[in-house]
Short mmCIF file of C-alpha atoms in Angstrom, two decimals:
data_model
loop_
_atom_site.label_atom_id
_atom_site.label_comp_id
_atom_site.label_asym_id
_atom_site.label_seq_id
_atom_site.Cartn_x
_atom_site.Cartn_y
_atom_site.Cartn_z
CA MET A 285 -0.01 -0.02 -0.01
CA THR A 286 1.07 3.59 -0.27
CA GLN A 287 0.37 6.62 1.89
CA GLN A 288 0.62 10.21 0.82
CA THR A 289 2.87 12.58 2.75
CA GLY A 290 3.11 15.93 1.03
CA ILE A 291 3.90 15.23 -2.61
CA LYS A 292 5.84 11.97 -2.16
CA PRO A 293 4.12 8.65 -1.67
CA GLN A 294 5.55 6.25 0.85
CA LEU A 295 5.86 2.46 0.71
CA ILE A 296 4.25 0.93 3.78
CA ASP A 297 4.34 -2.80 4.34
CA PRO A 298 1.44 -4.86 5.85
CA PHE A 299 2.82 -4.30 9.36
CA GLY A 300 2.95 -0.51 9.10
CA ARG A 301 6.72 -0.26 8.52
CA LYS A 302 7.86 2.51 6.17
CA ILE A 303 10.24 1.13 3.48
CA GLU A 304 12.81 3.75 2.53
CA TYR A 305 16.02 1.76 2.12
CA LEU A 306 17.06 -0.29 -0.91
CA ARG A 307 20.09 -2.62 -0.90
CA LEU A 308 21.05 -2.90 -4.52
CA SER A 309 23.41 -5.69 -5.65
CA VAL A 310 25.16 -4.64 -8.84
CA THR A 311 26.92 -7.95 -9.38
CA ASP A 312 26.93 -11.41 -7.76
CA LYS A 313 30.61 -11.87 -8.55
CA CYS A 314 33.29 -11.55 -5.88
CA ASN A 315 37.08 -11.54 -6.01
CA LEU A 316 37.32 -13.15 -2.47
CA ARG A 317 35.85 -16.28 -0.97
CA CYS A 318 34.85 -15.61 2.61
CA PHE A 319 34.20 -19.19 3.82
CA TYR A 320 30.92 -18.28 5.55
CA CYS A 321 29.59 -16.69 2.40
CA LEU A 322 30.83 -18.71 -0.57
CA PRO A 323 32.33 -22.18 -0.68
CA LYS A 324 35.93 -22.44 -1.93
CA GLY A 325 35.92 -22.76 -5.69
CA PHE A 326 32.40 -21.52 -6.06
CA ASN A 327 31.90 -20.15 -9.64
CA ASP A 328 28.15 -20.44 -10.25
CA PHE A 329 27.71 -16.75 -11.06
CA SER A 330 25.06 -15.32 -13.34
CA CYS A 331 25.97 -14.54 -16.96
CA THR A 332 25.95 -11.06 -18.45
CA SER A 333 22.56 -11.48 -20.16
CA GLU A 334 20.94 -12.34 -16.86
CA GLN A 335 22.28 -9.16 -15.18
CA LEU A 336 20.28 -5.96 -15.22
CA THR A 337 21.78 -3.39 -17.46
CA GLU A 338 22.92 -0.05 -16.12
CA ASP A 339 19.87 1.62 -17.68
CA GLU A 340 17.59 -1.01 -16.11
CA ILE A 341 19.12 -0.50 -12.70
CA VAL A 342 18.72 3.29 -12.93
CA ARG A 343 15.15 2.94 -14.06
CA VAL A 344 14.11 0.66 -11.22
CA VAL A 345 15.86 2.83 -8.61
CA ALA A 346 14.18 5.99 -10.02
CA VAL A 347 10.76 4.35 -9.65
CA PHE A 348 11.65 3.25 -6.10
CA ALA A 349 12.70 6.82 -5.34
CA GLU A 350 9.30 8.08 -6.63
CA LEU A 351 7.72 5.70 -4.11
CA GLY A 352 9.73 7.06 -1.19
CA ILE A 353 12.98 5.16 -1.16
CA GLN A 354 15.56 7.67 0.16
CA ARG A 355 18.65 5.44 0.81
CA VAL A 356 20.41 3.16 -1.60
CA ARG A 357 23.36 0.93 -0.68
CA LEU A 358 25.44 -0.56 -3.48
CA THR A 359 26.39 -4.16 -2.67
CA GLY A 360 27.42 -7.39 -4.37
CA GLY A 361 29.10 -9.85 -4.52
CA GLU A 362 31.87 -7.31 -4.56
CA PRO A 363 30.58 -4.11 -6.21
CA LEU A 364 34.06 -2.95 -7.13
CA VAL A 365 34.29 -5.69 -9.74
CA TYR A 366 31.34 -4.06 -11.55
CA LYS A 367 32.96 -2.35 -14.56
CA ASN A 368 31.25 1.03 -14.57
CA LEU A 369 30.45 1.46 -10.90
CA SER A 370 31.47 5.13 -10.73
CA GLU A 371 29.34 6.01 -13.75
CA LEU A 372 26.34 4.08 -12.29
CA ALA A 373 26.80 5.72 -8.95
CA MET A 374 26.86 9.17 -10.46
CA ARG A 375 23.57 8.48 -12.34
CA LEU A 376 21.94 7.17 -9.15
CA SER A 377 23.19 10.02 -6.98
CA ASN A 378 21.49 12.51 -9.36
CA LEU A 379 18.07 10.88 -9.06
CA PRO A 380 15.45 13.07 -7.41
CA GLY A 381 14.45 11.89 -3.95
CA LEU A 382 17.63 9.91 -3.13
CA ASP A 383 19.24 11.45 -0.08
CA ASP A 384 21.92 8.85 0.63
CA LEU A 385 24.09 6.67 -1.61
CA SER A 386 26.49 4.29 0.20
CA LEU A 387 28.67 1.28 -0.65
CA SER A 388 29.50 -2.09 0.93
CA THR A 389 32.89 -3.54 -0.16
CA ASN A 390 35.76 -5.72 0.91
CA ALA A 391 37.98 -2.79 -0.06
CA SER A 392 40.62 -4.94 -1.77
CA LEU A 393 40.19 -2.92 -4.97
CA LEU A 394 39.44 0.41 -3.29
CA LYS A 395 42.87 1.92 -3.38
CA GLN A 396 42.59 2.54 -7.13
CA LYS A 397 38.94 3.57 -7.10
CA ALA A 398 38.24 5.53 -3.93
CA THR A 399 38.60 9.03 -5.36
CA ALA A 400 36.41 8.33 -8.42
CA LEU A 401 33.74 6.74 -6.24
CA LYS A 402 33.72 9.69 -3.81
CA GLN A 403 33.38 12.10 -6.73
CA SER A 404 30.48 10.00 -8.15
CA GLY A 405 28.29 10.81 -5.14
CA ILE A 406 28.91 7.93 -2.79
CA THR A 407 29.44 9.41 0.65
CA ARG A 408 29.61 6.44 3.09
CA ILE A 409 31.18 3.04 2.89
CA ASN A 410 31.06 -0.21 4.91
CA VAL A 411 34.09 -2.46 4.72
CA SER A 412 34.13 -6.16 5.57
CA LEU A 413 37.15 -6.88 7.77
CA ASP A 414 37.00 -9.94 9.99
CA THR A 415 40.62 -10.15 11.12
CA LEU A 416 43.77 -8.09 11.39
CA HIS A 417 46.10 -11.14 11.10
CA PRO A 418 47.49 -11.48 7.55
CA LYS A 419 47.67 -15.30 7.52
CA ARG A 420 44.21 -15.64 9.15
CA PHE A 421 42.81 -13.17 6.62
CA THR A 422 44.11 -15.26 3.71
CA ASN A 423 42.83 -18.49 5.27
CA MET A 424 39.41 -16.99 5.65
CA ASN A 425 38.89 -15.49 2.22
CA GLY A 426 41.93 -16.14 0.00
CA GLY A 427 42.88 -12.44 -0.22
CA GLN A 428 45.64 -10.22 1.15
CA LEU A 429 45.03 -8.13 4.22
CA SER A 430 47.38 -5.38 2.87
CA ASP A 431 45.04 -4.77 -0.07
CA THR A 432 42.08 -4.14 2.18
CA LEU A 433 44.07 -1.90 4.54
CA ASP A 434 45.41 0.08 1.59
CA GLY A 435 41.85 0.49 0.42
CA LEU A 436 40.74 1.77 3.80
CA ILE A 437 43.50 4.37 3.91
CA ALA A 438 42.61 5.47 0.36
CA ALA A 439 38.97 5.83 1.37
CA LYS A 440 39.90 7.91 4.31
CA LYS A 441 42.06 10.21 2.18
CA ALA A 442 39.27 10.53 -0.35
CA GLY A 443 36.98 11.86 2.37
CA PHE A 444 34.42 9.10 2.91
CA ALA A 445 32.63 9.54 6.21
CA PRO A 446 31.78 7.57 8.12
CA ILE A 447 33.83 4.52 7.26
CA LYS A 448 32.28 1.50 8.98
CA ILE A 449 34.17 -1.71 9.60
CA ASN A 450 31.94 -4.78 9.57
CA MET A 451 33.31 -7.74 11.49
CA VAL A 452 31.52 -11.10 11.62
CA VAL A 453 32.51 -12.47 15.01
CA MET A 454 33.00 -16.24 15.10
CA LYS A 455 33.86 -18.32 18.13
CA GLY A 456 37.17 -20.02 17.84
CA ILE A 457 38.04 -18.21 14.59
CA ASN A 458 38.36 -14.48 15.30
CA ASP A 459 36.56 -13.78 18.58
CA ASP A 460 40.00 -13.28 20.19
CA GLU A 461 40.40 -10.07 18.07
CA VAL A 462 37.45 -8.02 19.14
CA GLU A 463 39.40 -5.79 21.52
CA ASN A 464 42.18 -5.35 18.89
CA MET A 465 39.59 -4.33 16.31
CA VAL A 466 38.28 -1.72 18.69
CA GLU A 467 41.80 -0.36 19.16
CA PHE A 468 42.31 -0.38 15.34
CA CYS A 469 39.13 1.66 14.82
CA LEU A 470 40.04 4.06 17.57
CA GLU A 471 43.42 4.63 15.89
CA HIS A 472 41.99 5.31 12.45
CA GLY A 473 38.70 7.04 13.26
CA PHE A 474 36.53 4.24 11.83
CA THR A 475 33.16 3.13 13.12
CA LEU A 476 33.02 -0.53 14.14
CA ARG A 477 30.15 -2.95 13.80
CA PHE A 478 30.09 -6.51 15.10
CA ILE A 479 27.77 -9.00 13.30
CA GLU A 480 26.49 -12.36 14.38
CA THR A 481 26.77 -15.28 11.95
CA MET A 482 23.62 -16.14 10.03
CA PRO A 483 22.69 -19.59 8.62
CA MET A 484 21.91 -18.21 5.16
CA SER A 485 23.12 -21.13 3.05
CA THR A 486 25.18 -24.32 3.20
CA ALA A 487 28.20 -22.08 3.70
CA GLY A 488 26.43 -20.08 6.42
CA ARG A 489 25.17 -23.16 8.27
CA ASN A 490 28.67 -24.64 8.22
CA VAL A 491 29.75 -21.92 10.64
CA SER A 492 26.78 -22.38 13.06
CA GLU A 493 29.18 -24.06 15.49
CA HIS A 494 31.13 -20.80 15.55
CA TYR A 495 28.08 -18.66 16.47
CA ILE A 496 28.66 -16.28 19.41
CA ASP A 497 26.02 -14.10 21.05
CA LEU A 498 27.10 -10.45 20.70
CA HIS A 499 25.79 -9.66 24.12
CA ASP A 500 28.70 -11.77 25.41
CA VAL A 501 31.07 -9.72 23.25
CA GLU A 502 29.66 -6.45 24.59
CA THR A 503 30.12 -7.73 28.20
CA ARG A 504 33.78 -8.46 27.37
CA LEU A 505 34.35 -5.01 25.92
CA GLN A 506 32.75 -3.36 28.96
CA GLN A 507 35.54 -4.79 31.07
CA ARG A 508 38.14 -2.81 29.12
CA PHE A 509 36.21 0.18 27.72
CA GLU A 510 33.59 2.45 29.17
CA LEU A 511 30.63 2.03 26.84
CA ILE A 512 27.65 4.35 26.88
CA PRO A 513 24.44 4.16 24.74
CA SER A 514 24.59 6.02 21.45
CA THR A 515 22.98 6.37 18.08
CA MET A 516 24.17 6.81 14.53
CA PRO A 517 22.37 8.04 11.42
CA GLY A 518 21.70 5.48 8.71
CA GLY A 519 19.22 2.92 7.61
CA GLY A 520 20.73 -0.19 9.09
CA PRO A 521 19.78 -2.44 12.03
CA ALA A 522 22.77 -1.88 14.36
CA ARG A 523 22.35 -0.90 18.02
CA TYR A 524 25.19 1.47 18.94
CA VAL A 525 27.25 2.29 21.99
CA LYS A 526 30.04 4.86 22.25
CA VAL A 527 33.43 4.47 23.88
CA ASN A 528 33.40 7.24 26.42
CA SER A 529 35.65 10.21 25.83
CA THR A 530 36.20 9.16 22.19
CA ASP A 531 34.37 9.47 18.93
CA LEU A 532 34.26 5.72 18.40
CA ARG A 533 30.81 4.19 18.07
CA ILE A 534 30.44 0.42 18.14
CA GLY A 535 27.38 -1.24 16.60
CA PHE A 536 25.94 -4.68 17.32
CA ILE A 537 23.94 -6.37 14.59
CA THR A 538 22.10 -9.29 16.22
CA PRO A 539 19.81 -11.17 13.77
CA ILE A 540 19.91 -14.31 16.02
CA SER A 541 20.07 -13.18 19.64
CA GLN A 542 17.85 -10.10 19.35
CA HIS A 543 15.65 -9.61 16.27
CA PHE A 544 15.41 -6.09 14.85
CA CYS A 545 12.52 -6.97 12.53
CA GLU A 546 10.05 -4.52 14.04
CA THR A 547 12.16 -1.61 12.66
CA CYS A 548 12.95 -3.17 9.30
CA ASN A 549 12.83 -0.48 6.60
CA ARG A 550 14.60 -2.23 3.70
CA VAL A 551 14.22 -4.48 0.70
CA ARG A 552 16.87 -6.04 -1.55
CA LEU A 553 17.27 -6.13 -5.34
CA THR A 554 19.69 -8.64 -6.82
CA SER A 555 21.86 -7.99 -9.85
CA THR A 556 19.59 -10.21 -11.89
CA GLY A 557 16.50 -8.23 -10.99
CA THR A 558 14.96 -10.34 -8.18
CA LEU A 559 13.37 -8.31 -5.42
CA TYR A 560 13.60 -9.93 -1.98
CA LEU A 561 11.44 -8.63 0.77
CA CYS A 562 13.30 -10.27 3.65
CA LEU A 563 16.78 -11.69 4.16
CA GLY A 564 15.46 -14.70 6.05
CA HIS A 565 12.68 -15.75 3.64
CA ASP A 566 12.38 -16.71 0.06
CA HIS A 567 9.57 -14.23 -0.79
CA LYS A 568 10.50 -12.56 -4.01
CA VAL A 569 9.31 -10.80 -7.15
CA GLU A 570 11.07 -11.08 -10.51
CA LEU A 571 11.52 -7.67 -12.17
CA ARG A 572 13.85 -8.41 -15.08
CA ALA A 573 11.25 -10.00 -17.33
CA LEU A 574 8.87 -7.12 -16.59
CA LEU A 575 11.49 -4.49 -17.55
CA ARG A 576 12.26 -6.30 -20.77
CA SER A 577 8.61 -6.76 -21.73
CA GLY A 578 8.06 -3.02 -22.15
CA ILE A 579 6.25 -2.33 -18.87
CA ASP A 580 5.68 1.36 -18.23
CA ASN A 581 6.68 3.10 -15.04
CA GLU A 582 3.18 3.33 -13.60
CA ALA A 583 2.65 -0.39 -13.94
CA LEU A 584 6.12 -1.04 -12.53
CA LYS A 585 5.20 1.11 -9.52
CA GLN A 586 2.11 -1.06 -8.92
CA HIS A 587 4.23 -4.19 -9.03
CA LEU A 588 6.55 -2.76 -6.36
CA ILE A 589 3.62 -1.72 -4.26
CA ASN A 590 2.03 -5.18 -4.56
CA ALA A 591 5.34 -6.84 -3.71
CA LEU A 592 5.26 -5.34 -0.25
CA ALA A 593 2.32 -7.58 0.57
CA LEU A 594 4.88 -10.42 0.63
CA LYS A 595 7.09 -8.84 3.26
CA PRO A 596 6.87 -11.03 6.42
CA GLU A 597 6.68 -9.69 9.91
CA CYS A 598 10.03 -11.20 10.90
CA HIS A 599 12.85 -13.38 9.63
CA ASN A 600 13.44 -16.94 10.77
CA PHE A 601 17.07 -18.02 11.25
CA GLY A 602 16.18 -20.73 13.78
CA GLY A 603 15.68 -24.42 13.40
CA ASN A 604 13.10 -24.06 10.66
CA SER A 605 15.31 -21.95 8.39
CA ASN A 606 16.51 -24.76 6.13
CA HIS A 607 14.34 -23.43 3.31
CA VAL A 608 16.62 -20.34 3.14
CA VAL A 609 19.41 -21.39 0.81
CA HIS A 610 20.74 -18.04 -0.44
CA PHE A 611 24.38 -17.34 -0.95
CA MET A 612 24.87 -13.81 0.35
CA ALA A 613 27.07 -12.92 -2.60
CA LYS A 614 24.15 -13.65 -4.97
CA LEU A 615 21.47 -12.09 -2.77
CA GLY A 616 23.31 -8.92 -1.80
CA GLY A 617 24.41 -8.30 1.77
#
């Protein structure tokens, strides 16, 4: 359904939540293989003809913006492997109604692209960084830690703010680094967000034995740092605290231990044009065929409005979640 506020309609789901945030996957390809996201050797990516074109992406986002979407986050896969990302970002940043264009990346290719991306209209970035140990980094995703660190420094020099570090905390793998990651972000002026593991696919379920409740992590940190409640602008689900007498904010994203579904304001569009209404369910609407059938914008708007009827009240990452078999790289983070 839509509701009119001034001259801009708003997307409202069946549970009264205002949808204003679109996570847009521009590619399902990734140059790294984080073991909890993609199996080693995975290569089942979509072909070019299955991908939305740049014009199709811009058109869909423009229609979403007319319906009240104000925030767009570019994701993947790894969005930096998308050939014309800066050009696409510039077109999106110029769309009427969009107030915020941001990027999620592993930053391994960011050193060469940070300045152009900043000039294209992207203002904020989130960087996946699960460890500060070079050998552990390579074992976890096959990449080089130095590439990601170089990308982070380049992003800082380019003027991105805030720069958020996303760390998936896993028991027995990297949970011994949470305090060091806090110190790293204090040193460089980054925001830090800890994330619980999610059983999103075979790869995700394989790390279920490494799940750790982030409330336990927060309790650990309170023994070393004085943490006070805080907030941070943005469309995401993190609950924030602040390290007292510093500018560092630490976010906790807790899809397992503490659901944040009651405040969900987002939908996801894959690089192949599939609209997902919830990360934890398979409810979806296929848009690519509609776009290529000659549908006009008013009819496309109605399809997007109707799609919201499929958005569930909450996700299900518990024992009945086996039907969720998405690879995060293909769905978009």
